[in-house]
Short mmCIF file of C-alpha atoms in Angstrom, two decimals:
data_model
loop_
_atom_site.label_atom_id
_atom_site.label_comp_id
_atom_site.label_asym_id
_atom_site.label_seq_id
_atom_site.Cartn_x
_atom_site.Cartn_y
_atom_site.Cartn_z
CA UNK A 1214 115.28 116.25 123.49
CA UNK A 1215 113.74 118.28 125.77
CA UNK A 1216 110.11 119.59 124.79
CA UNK A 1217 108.07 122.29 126.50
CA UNK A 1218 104.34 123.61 125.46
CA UNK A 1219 103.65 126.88 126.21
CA UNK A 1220 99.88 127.12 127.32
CA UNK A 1221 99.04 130.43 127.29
CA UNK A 1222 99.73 133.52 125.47
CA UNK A 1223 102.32 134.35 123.04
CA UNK A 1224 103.06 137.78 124.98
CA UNK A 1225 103.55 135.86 128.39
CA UNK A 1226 106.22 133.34 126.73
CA UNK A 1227 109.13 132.87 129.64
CA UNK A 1228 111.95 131.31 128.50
CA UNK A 1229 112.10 127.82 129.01
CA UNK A 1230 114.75 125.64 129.53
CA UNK A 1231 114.05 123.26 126.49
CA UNK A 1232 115.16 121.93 122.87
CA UNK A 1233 112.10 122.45 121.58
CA UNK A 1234 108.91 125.20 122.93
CA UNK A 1235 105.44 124.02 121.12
CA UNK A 1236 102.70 126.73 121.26
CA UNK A 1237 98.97 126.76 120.36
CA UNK A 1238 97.34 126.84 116.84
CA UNK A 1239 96.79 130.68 115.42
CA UNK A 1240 99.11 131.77 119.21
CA UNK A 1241 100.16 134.96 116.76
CA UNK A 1242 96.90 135.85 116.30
CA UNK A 1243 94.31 134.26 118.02
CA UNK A 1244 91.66 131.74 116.39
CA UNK A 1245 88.15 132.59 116.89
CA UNK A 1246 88.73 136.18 114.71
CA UNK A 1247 86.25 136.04 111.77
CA UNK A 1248 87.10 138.43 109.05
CA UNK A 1249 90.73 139.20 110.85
CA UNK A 1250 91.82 136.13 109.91
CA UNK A 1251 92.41 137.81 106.45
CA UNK A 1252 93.27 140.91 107.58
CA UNK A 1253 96.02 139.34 109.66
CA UNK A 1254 97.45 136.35 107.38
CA UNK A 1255 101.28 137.07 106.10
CA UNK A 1256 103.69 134.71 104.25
CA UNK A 1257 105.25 132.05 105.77
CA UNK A 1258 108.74 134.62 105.26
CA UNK A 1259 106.43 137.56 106.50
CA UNK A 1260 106.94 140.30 109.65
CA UNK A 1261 105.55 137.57 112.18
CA UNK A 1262 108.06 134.41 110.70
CA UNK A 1263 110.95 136.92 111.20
CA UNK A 1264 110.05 138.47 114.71
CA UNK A 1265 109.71 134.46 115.71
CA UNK A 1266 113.13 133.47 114.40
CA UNK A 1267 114.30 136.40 116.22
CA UNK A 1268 112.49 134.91 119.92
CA UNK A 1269 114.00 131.85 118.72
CA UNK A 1270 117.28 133.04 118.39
CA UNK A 1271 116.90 135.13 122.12
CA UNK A 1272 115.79 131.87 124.02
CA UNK A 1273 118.30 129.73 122.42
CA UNK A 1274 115.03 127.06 121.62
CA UNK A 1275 113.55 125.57 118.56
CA UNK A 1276 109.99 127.05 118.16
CA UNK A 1277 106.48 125.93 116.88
CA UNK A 1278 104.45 128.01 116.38
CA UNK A 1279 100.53 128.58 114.50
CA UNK A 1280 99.83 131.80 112.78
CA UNK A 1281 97.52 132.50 109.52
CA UNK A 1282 99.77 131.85 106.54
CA UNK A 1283 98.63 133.89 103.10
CA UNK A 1284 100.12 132.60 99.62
CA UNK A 1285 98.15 134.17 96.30
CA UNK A 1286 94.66 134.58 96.57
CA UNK A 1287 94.82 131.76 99.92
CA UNK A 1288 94.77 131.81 103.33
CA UNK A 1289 95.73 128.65 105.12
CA UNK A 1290 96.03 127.85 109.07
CA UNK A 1291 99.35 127.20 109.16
CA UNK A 1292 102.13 126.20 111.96
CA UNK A 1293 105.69 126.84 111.70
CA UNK A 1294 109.08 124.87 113.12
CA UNK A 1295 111.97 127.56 113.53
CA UNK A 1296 115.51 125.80 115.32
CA UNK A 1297 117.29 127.76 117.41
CA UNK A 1298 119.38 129.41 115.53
CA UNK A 1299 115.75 131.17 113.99
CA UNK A 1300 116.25 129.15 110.86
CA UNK A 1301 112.49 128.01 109.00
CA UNK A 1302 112.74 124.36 108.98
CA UNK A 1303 109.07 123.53 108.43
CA UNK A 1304 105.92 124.81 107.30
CA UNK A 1305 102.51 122.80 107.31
CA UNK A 1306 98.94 124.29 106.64
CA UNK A 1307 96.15 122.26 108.17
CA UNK A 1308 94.49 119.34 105.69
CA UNK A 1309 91.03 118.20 108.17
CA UNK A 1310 89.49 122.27 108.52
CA UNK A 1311 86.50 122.24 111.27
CA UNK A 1312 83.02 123.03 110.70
CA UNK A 1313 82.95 126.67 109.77
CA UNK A 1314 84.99 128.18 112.04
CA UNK A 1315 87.67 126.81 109.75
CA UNK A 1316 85.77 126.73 106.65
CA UNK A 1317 84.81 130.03 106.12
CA UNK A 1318 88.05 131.78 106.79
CA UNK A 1319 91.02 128.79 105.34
CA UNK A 1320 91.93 126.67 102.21
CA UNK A 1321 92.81 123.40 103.48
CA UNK A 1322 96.72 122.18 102.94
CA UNK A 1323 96.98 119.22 100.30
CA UNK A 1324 100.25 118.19 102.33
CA UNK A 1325 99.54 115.40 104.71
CA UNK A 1326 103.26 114.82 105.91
CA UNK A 1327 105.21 117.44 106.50
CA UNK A 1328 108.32 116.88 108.49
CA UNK A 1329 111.64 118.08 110.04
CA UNK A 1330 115.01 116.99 111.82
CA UNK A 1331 115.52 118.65 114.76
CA UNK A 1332 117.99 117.69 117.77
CA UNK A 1333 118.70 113.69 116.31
CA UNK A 1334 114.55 113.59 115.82
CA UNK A 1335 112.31 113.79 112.83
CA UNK A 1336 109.87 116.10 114.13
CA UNK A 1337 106.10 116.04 112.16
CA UNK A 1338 103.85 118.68 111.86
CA UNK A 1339 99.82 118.50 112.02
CA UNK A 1340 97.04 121.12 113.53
CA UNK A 1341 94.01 120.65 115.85
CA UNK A 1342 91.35 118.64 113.81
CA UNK A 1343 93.90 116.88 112.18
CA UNK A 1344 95.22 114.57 115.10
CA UNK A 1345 91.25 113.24 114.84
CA UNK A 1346 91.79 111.15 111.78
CA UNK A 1347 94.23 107.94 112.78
CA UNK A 1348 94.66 107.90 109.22
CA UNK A 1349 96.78 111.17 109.11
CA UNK A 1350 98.56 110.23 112.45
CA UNK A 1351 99.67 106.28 110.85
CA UNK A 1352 100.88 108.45 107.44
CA UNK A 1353 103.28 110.04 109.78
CA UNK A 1354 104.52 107.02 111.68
CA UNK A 1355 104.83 105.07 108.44
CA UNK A 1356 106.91 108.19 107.07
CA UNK A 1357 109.24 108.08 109.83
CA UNK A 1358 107.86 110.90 112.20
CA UNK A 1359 109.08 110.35 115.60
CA UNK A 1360 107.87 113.47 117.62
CA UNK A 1361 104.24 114.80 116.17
CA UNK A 1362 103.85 118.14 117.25
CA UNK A 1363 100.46 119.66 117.31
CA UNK A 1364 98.99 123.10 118.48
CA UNK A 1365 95.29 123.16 118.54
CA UNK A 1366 92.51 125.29 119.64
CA UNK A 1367 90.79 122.82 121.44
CA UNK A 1368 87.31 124.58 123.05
CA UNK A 1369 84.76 122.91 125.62
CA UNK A 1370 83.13 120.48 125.99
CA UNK A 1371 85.52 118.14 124.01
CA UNK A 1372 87.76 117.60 126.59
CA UNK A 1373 88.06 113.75 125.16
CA UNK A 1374 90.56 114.92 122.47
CA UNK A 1375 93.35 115.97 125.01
CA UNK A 1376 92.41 113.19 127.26
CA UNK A 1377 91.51 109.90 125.69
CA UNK A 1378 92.24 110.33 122.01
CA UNK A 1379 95.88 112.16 121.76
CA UNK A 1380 97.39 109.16 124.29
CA UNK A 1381 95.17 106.84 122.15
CA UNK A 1382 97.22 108.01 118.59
CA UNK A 1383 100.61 108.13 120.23
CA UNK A 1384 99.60 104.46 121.27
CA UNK A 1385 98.75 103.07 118.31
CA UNK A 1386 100.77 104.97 115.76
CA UNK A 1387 103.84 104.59 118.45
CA UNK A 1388 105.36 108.13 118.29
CA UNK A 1389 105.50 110.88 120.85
CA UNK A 1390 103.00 113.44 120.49
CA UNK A 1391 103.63 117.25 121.83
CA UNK A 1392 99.37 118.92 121.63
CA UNK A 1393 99.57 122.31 122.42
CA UNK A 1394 96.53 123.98 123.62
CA UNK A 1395 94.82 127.20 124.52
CA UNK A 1396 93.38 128.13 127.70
CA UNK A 1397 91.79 131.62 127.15
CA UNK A 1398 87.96 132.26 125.78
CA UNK A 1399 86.98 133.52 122.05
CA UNK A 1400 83.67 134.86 121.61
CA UNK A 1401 81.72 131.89 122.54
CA UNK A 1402 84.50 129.72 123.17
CA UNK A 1403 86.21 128.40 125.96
CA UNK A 1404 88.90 126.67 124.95
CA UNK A 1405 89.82 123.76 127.80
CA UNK A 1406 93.59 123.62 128.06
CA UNK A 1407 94.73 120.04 128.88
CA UNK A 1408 98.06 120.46 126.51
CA UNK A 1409 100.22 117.29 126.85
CA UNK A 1410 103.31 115.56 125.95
CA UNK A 1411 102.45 111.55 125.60
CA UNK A 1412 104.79 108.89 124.55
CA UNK A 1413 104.28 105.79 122.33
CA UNK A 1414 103.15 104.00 125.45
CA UNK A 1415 100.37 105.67 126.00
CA UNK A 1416 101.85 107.47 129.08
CA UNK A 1417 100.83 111.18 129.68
CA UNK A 1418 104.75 112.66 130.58
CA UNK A 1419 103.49 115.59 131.34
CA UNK A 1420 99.50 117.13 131.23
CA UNK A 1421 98.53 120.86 132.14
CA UNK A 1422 95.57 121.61 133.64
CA UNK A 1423 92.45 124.53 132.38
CA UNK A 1424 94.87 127.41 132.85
CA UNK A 1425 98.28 129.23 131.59
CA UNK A 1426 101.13 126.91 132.28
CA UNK A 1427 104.50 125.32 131.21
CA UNK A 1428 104.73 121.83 130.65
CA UNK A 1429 108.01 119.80 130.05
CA UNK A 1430 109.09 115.97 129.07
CA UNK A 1431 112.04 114.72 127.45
CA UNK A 1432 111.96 112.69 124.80
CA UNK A 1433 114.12 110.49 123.21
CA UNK A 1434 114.61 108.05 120.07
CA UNK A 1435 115.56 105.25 123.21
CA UNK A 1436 112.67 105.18 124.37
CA UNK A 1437 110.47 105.11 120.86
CA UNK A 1438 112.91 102.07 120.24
CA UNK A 1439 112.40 100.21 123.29
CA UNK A 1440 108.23 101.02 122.99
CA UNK A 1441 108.22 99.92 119.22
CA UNK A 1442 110.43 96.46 120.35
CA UNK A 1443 107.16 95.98 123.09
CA UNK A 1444 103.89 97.27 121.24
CA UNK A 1445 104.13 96.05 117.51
CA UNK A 1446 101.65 97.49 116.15
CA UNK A 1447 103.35 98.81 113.14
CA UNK A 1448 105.73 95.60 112.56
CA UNK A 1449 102.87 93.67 112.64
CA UNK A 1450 100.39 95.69 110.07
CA UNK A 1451 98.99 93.36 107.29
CA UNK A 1452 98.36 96.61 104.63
CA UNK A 1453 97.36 93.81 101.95
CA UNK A 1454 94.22 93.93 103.57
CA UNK A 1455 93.70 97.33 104.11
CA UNK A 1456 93.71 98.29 100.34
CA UNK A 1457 90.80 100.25 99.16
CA UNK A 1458 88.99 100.54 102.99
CA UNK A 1459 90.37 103.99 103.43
CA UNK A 1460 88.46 105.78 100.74
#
C-alpha cells in the first residue's frame, strides 16, 4: 500500500498518487476554534462525510480524514476512513482529550480500537494525544492493527512527539504508523509540522519538514512480517505480570 499525508490544508489537497491520503486532525474545520467547534460539528453521515466520499471517489484514494463529529447532545473529535470508492469504513472519536483545548469543546470516545481493512491491511484509527499513551498504541497491535493512522494537531514547542515518540511506538508496538500533522498557526498556536510515515523498525520512511507538503511511503504486510520475525517484542510479552499495573 501506498500511503501519502497531506500536510497542509484541506482546500490545497492535489491528488496524489496513493492507496491511502492521511490528513490532519479537525483538516475540515480547523482545531483551535472555540465555540465553532459546536457550531460546525455534523454526523459522521453529515454534508462534510458526503462531500469527502465524493473527493474520494474523484482521486481514486482511500481518505482519512478529522472533522468535529455531533451525535445527541455530544460533540466528539472525530476522524474518518472513506476507501476509494467514497464508502465510510471507519469512524473513531478521540479517547486521551488535551488540557482544555479539548476539554471544553469534546466528549471523549469510550472506543479504544477502532479498526478497518483497507488494500490487504487492517488499518487503526487514533487522534493526536492519543498516540501519547503506549497503552492505547499496544491495544492496537495486540488487536491486529497493522497500519495506525493518526492526524494530530501537534503545536510548538513539542516537537518530541513527531520526532522521538511516534518512531518510538511504531518500535515497540511493531506496526507502521501514518501521523498527520498541521503546519499553519491558530490563535496562539503554531502548530510544527513534522508529519511522518515510520515503520515497525523504527525507521522514519518518509518525514516533512515545518511547512505544506506531501509525503509518501509504501507499506506493506512483508515488511511488518519480516520486522516482527527480528524485534520480538510482542512474541515475547509476559502479560502474567502485567496484571493490575495499568490502572
Amino acid at each position: 500500500m501506498r500511503v501519502a499525508v497531506h500536510q497542509g490544508p484541506l482546500g490545497d489537497l492535489p491528488r496524489i498518487d496513493a492507496d491511502l491520503v492521511v490528513t490532519a486532525e479537525m483538516i475540515t474545520t480547523g482545531y483551535h476554534i472555540g465555540a465553532r467547534t459546536h457550531e460546525l460539528a455534523e454526523p459522521a453521515d453529515g454534508p462534510t462525510a458526503a462531500r469527502m466520499s465524493a473527493l474520494a471517489r474523484q482521486f481514486g484514494t482511500a481518505l482519512a480524514y478529522g472533522y468535529p463529529e455531533t451525535d445527541g447532545e455530544h460533540v466528539y473529535n472525530s476522524v474518518q476512513l472513506v476507501d476509494a470508492t467514497g464508502r465510510r469504513l471507519a469512524n473513531y472519536r478521540k479517547t486521551h482529550l488535551f488540557g482544555d483545548l479539548d476539554k471544553a469543546w469534546f466528549t471523549p470516545g469510550d472506543e479504544a480500537v477502532v479498526q478497518a481493512d483497507l488494500g490487504g491491511l487492517r488499518v487503526g484509527l487514533l487522534i493526536c494525544y492519543d498516540v501519547e499513551f503506549p497503552e492505547l498504541v499496544r491495544a492496537h497491535a495486540l488487536a491486529g492493527t497493522e497500519l495506525l493512522v493518526v492526524p494530530t494537531a501537534l503545536m510548538s514547542p513539542y516537537e518530541i512527539v513527531a520526532d522521538t515518540l511516534v518512531p518510538a511506538r511504531a518500535y515497540e508496538s511493531q506496526l507502521f504508523v501514518a501521523y498527520a500533522n498541521r503546519c499553519d498557526t491558530e490563535r496562539e498556536l503554531t502548530y510544527c509540522g513534522r508529519s511522518c510515515v515510520v515503520a515497525p523498525t523504527g525507521e522514519v520512511l518518509a518525514r516533512a519538514g515545518s511547512g505544506p507538503e506531501v509525503i509518501a511511503a509504501d507499506v506493506t504486510r512483508d515488511a511488518l512480517a519480516a520486522s516482527r520475525l527480528e524485534n520480538t517484542h510482542l512474541a515475547d510479552r509476559r502479560p502474567e505480570l502485567y496484571r493490575g499495573t495499568t490502572a
